[in-house]
Amino acid sequence: MSYDLLLTRIKERLDALGLSERKACLQADVGINTIRHIRVRGHAPKPAALAKLATALGVPPAYFLDAAGGDPASDTLKPSVAAVSTVYVKGAVQAGVWQEALEWAPAEWQPVYVPEDQRYRDVDKFGLLVRGTSMNKVYPEGSVVIAVRLNDLGRMPRSGERVVVLKRMDKDSGMEATIKRYEVDAAGRNILWPESYDPLYQTPIILDDVANNIYHDGKDADHACCQDLDVCAVIIGSYRPE
């Protein structure tokens, strides 16, 4: 069995924390060669050891267990064949709220379990918590949307898709993460539409005007006057806790 995904995730955390494999094992109170034996010999790690490593490296245990096909209630690892996959909620989207980054610290990631989408089986997926009212016709506050980055898909958004948009109103403000419906209209214009009952979020963003520095007057909280805009991901599904 290959543990490439598990080793990639471990290496990401080691690099982020500036730790060696040996130092991480010591901090986790597992065998000092635990990671090396996975990497060099392909040894199947014990779920309990992976859970300790995850905690020591600041991520939820499921982040490593899922990558290794592990069951925390079992003492063995097995290939994951279930039709349900683990996706981590890594941040939040909320129009009108400026933030340092779209993504939370890894220790704050929260797992959700969603049906495997065969269209994106080999593409990294992430979840975002929806806050506010800017897309409440489709995603009420508290919903979780599942997204994939357009860079990972190697394509531009397609008309009709809902997308994650990062925008900045001026050079001194933070980035605002929001969701819009992308459409190409009859005139060939690229437009981002809000889908909200809130009067504050009714005006579309016309991407062609933004690219050409054509700014529109208006007091709408979500109008097109943004200096910096990035359509970074496409929504492939959503989840709403009861």
XYZ file of C-alpha atoms in Angstrom:
242
model
C 0.000 0.000 0.000
C 1.276 3.478 -0.859
C 1.482 6.137 1.848
C 2.411 9.014 -0.474
C -0.485 11.233 0.636
C 0.236 10.580 4.306
C 3.939 11.351 3.859
C 3.109 14.529 1.936
C 0.872 15.729 4.771
C 3.471 14.875 7.407
C 6.198 16.696 5.456
C 3.979 19.788 5.075
C 3.548 19.964 8.840
C 7.232 19.284 9.546
C 8.253 22.070 7.174
C 5.674 24.458 8.619
C 6.926 23.853 12.167
C 10.624 23.551 11.306
C 10.918 20.070 12.820
C 12.925 17.030 11.798
C 11.257 13.616 11.608
C 13.118 12.494 14.748
C 12.211 15.624 16.740
C 8.551 15.290 15.752
C 8.499 11.660 16.897
C 10.063 12.618 20.216
C 7.485 15.351 20.768
C 4.678 12.937 19.888
C 6.040 10.264 22.234
C 6.202 7.607 19.517
C 9.111 5.544 18.245
C 11.859 7.829 16.963
C 11.919 6.036 13.588
C 8.149 5.932 13.080
C 8.106 8.382 10.173
C 11.323 7.042 8.651
C 9.957 3.485 8.589
C 6.857 4.670 6.706
C 8.962 6.637 4.226
C 11.830 4.206 3.648
C 10.347 0.782 4.325
C 6.653 1.390 3.647
C 5.729 0.102 7.091
C 2.074 0.478 8.029
C 1.918 2.912 10.967
C -0.333 2.246 13.937
C -3.388 4.520 14.078
C -2.583 5.420 17.687
C 0.896 6.586 16.648
C -0.532 8.622 13.758
C -3.029 10.261 16.103
C -0.200 11.252 18.460
C 1.865 12.600 15.565
C -1.068 14.638 14.283
C -1.653 16.201 17.688
C 2.042 17.013 18.072
C 2.089 18.589 14.599
C -1.002 20.695 15.204
C -3.604 19.010 12.999
C -6.660 16.832 13.770
C -5.818 13.083 13.982
C -8.182 12.376 11.070
C -5.904 14.470 8.815
C -3.268 11.709 8.970
C -5.586 8.739 9.552
C -7.685 9.504 6.505
C -4.577 9.802 4.308
C -3.378 6.397 5.512
C -6.767 4.666 5.254
C -6.816 4.248 9.023
C -9.606 3.608 11.476
C -9.000 5.219 14.896
C -11.028 2.451 16.560
C -8.846 -0.234 15.014
C -5.208 -1.224 15.472
C -4.621 -1.760 11.770
C -4.663 0.259 8.583
C -6.668 -0.689 5.545
C -7.260 0.833 2.122
C -10.124 3.284 2.147
C -12.931 1.934 -0.046
C -15.881 3.797 1.419
C -17.941 6.110 -0.770
C -17.535 8.851 1.839
C -14.497 11.107 2.014
C -13.167 13.474 4.632
C -12.981 17.136 3.653
C -11.538 19.763 5.984
C -13.308 23.043 6.581
C -10.284 25.340 6.356
C -11.815 28.811 6.500
C -14.888 30.987 6.129
C -16.471 33.207 3.491
C -18.383 36.348 4.378
C -18.998 39.308 2.088
C -18.191 42.663 3.637
C -15.696 41.258 6.163
C -12.005 41.873 5.504
C -9.557 39.235 6.640
C -5.877 38.374 6.555
C -6.368 35.115 4.660
C -8.992 32.690 3.454
C -7.524 29.806 5.446
C -7.514 29.166 9.199
C -4.531 27.705 11.050
C -4.389 23.901 10.545
C -5.170 23.260 14.226
C -8.564 24.927 13.637
C -9.542 22.818 10.606
C -12.754 20.860 11.111
C -13.520 17.593 9.269
C -16.813 16.965 7.504
C -17.722 13.706 5.831
C -19.245 13.946 2.363
C -20.019 11.532 -0.480
C -17.073 10.931 -2.787
C -17.440 12.978 -5.962
C -16.030 10.890 -8.814
C -15.631 13.988 -11.003
C -12.946 15.296 -8.637
C -11.662 12.072 -7.119
C -7.977 12.959 -7.466
C -8.300 16.702 -6.805
C -7.686 18.300 -3.419
C -10.945 19.554 -1.895
C -11.569 21.919 0.995
C -14.567 23.239 2.890
C -15.546 26.808 3.741
C -18.026 27.905 6.382
C -20.592 30.360 5.034
C -21.241 33.389 7.220
C -23.571 36.305 6.601
C -26.318 36.803 4.035
C -24.575 37.478 0.717
C -25.568 34.067 -0.772
C -28.483 33.074 1.457
C -30.781 32.107 -1.406
C -28.533 29.086 -1.920
C -26.294 28.795 1.138
C -27.912 29.905 4.434
C -25.549 31.041 7.168
C -23.861 28.039 8.760
C -23.717 26.014 5.542
C -20.434 24.425 4.484
C -19.465 24.590 0.817
C -17.015 22.141 -0.731
C -14.588 23.702 -3.198
C -11.668 22.857 -5.479
C -9.113 25.380 -6.653
C -9.256 26.340 -10.319
C -5.457 26.062 -10.500
C -5.793 22.381 -9.548
C -8.410 21.874 -12.266
C -6.258 23.717 -14.821
C -9.154 25.688 -16.226
C -11.248 28.831 -15.951
C -14.720 28.875 -14.364
C -17.655 27.774 -16.511
C -20.888 29.681 -16.946
C -23.397 28.648 -14.293
C -20.822 27.545 -11.720
C -20.647 29.089 -8.263
C -17.166 30.281 -7.406
C -15.094 31.531 -4.480
C -13.974 35.108 -5.060
C -11.265 37.040 -3.252
C -11.519 40.800 -3.652
C -9.894 43.913 -2.278
C -11.425 47.398 -2.464
C -8.112 49.263 -2.135
C -4.439 48.547 -1.611
C -4.633 49.061 2.154
C -7.580 46.754 2.881
C -7.552 43.032 3.582
C -9.031 40.434 1.266
C -12.732 39.642 1.334
C -13.777 36.077 0.550
C -17.236 35.604 -0.895
C -19.210 33.310 -3.197
C -20.845 34.302 -6.461
C -22.486 32.619 -9.463
C -20.344 33.016 -12.573
C -22.135 33.592 -15.855
C -21.324 34.707 -19.379
C -24.233 36.817 -20.641
C -25.595 37.209 -24.180
C -23.166 40.069 -24.822
C -20.202 37.878 -23.848
C -19.581 39.722 -20.567
C -18.164 37.758 -17.609
C -20.348 38.464 -14.576
C -20.364 37.409 -10.923
C -23.895 37.359 -9.539
C -24.882 37.423 -5.849
C -27.794 35.183 -4.873
C -29.120 36.911 -1.788
C -32.356 38.148 -0.264
C -30.391 40.906 1.467
C -30.721 44.305 -0.313
C -27.074 44.993 0.519
C -25.973 42.213 -1.817
C -27.844 42.619 -5.090
C -25.424 44.204 -7.565
C -23.298 41.942 -9.800
C -19.585 42.310 -10.392
C -18.814 42.684 -14.105
C -15.357 41.199 -14.503
C -14.719 42.890 -17.854
C -15.295 46.309 -16.252
C -12.995 45.480 -13.351
C -10.255 44.415 -15.771
C -10.651 47.687 -17.675
C -10.791 49.832 -14.514
C -14.396 50.887 -15.184
C -15.852 51.659 -11.763
C -19.559 52.028 -11.124
C -21.184 54.510 -8.792
C -23.420 53.192 -6.047
C -23.604 52.414 -2.393
C -24.219 48.685 -2.696
C -22.005 46.773 -0.235
C -20.955 44.367 -2.980
C -20.568 46.635 -6.022
C -17.885 46.287 -8.665
C -15.425 48.945 -7.461
C -12.595 46.600 -6.498
C -8.918 47.105 -7.262
C -7.955 43.469 -6.889
C -10.124 40.437 -7.666
C -9.329 36.726 -7.928
C -11.780 33.954 -8.834
C -9.848 31.192 -7.097
C -12.082 28.123 -6.683
C -15.267 26.474 -7.868
C -17.976 25.112 -5.560
C -18.713 21.420 -6.200
C -21.146 20.760 -3.361
C -22.494 21.910 -0.033
C -23.356 20.537 3.380
C -25.759 21.948 5.943
C -25.585 20.649 9.523
C -28.937 20.038 11.230
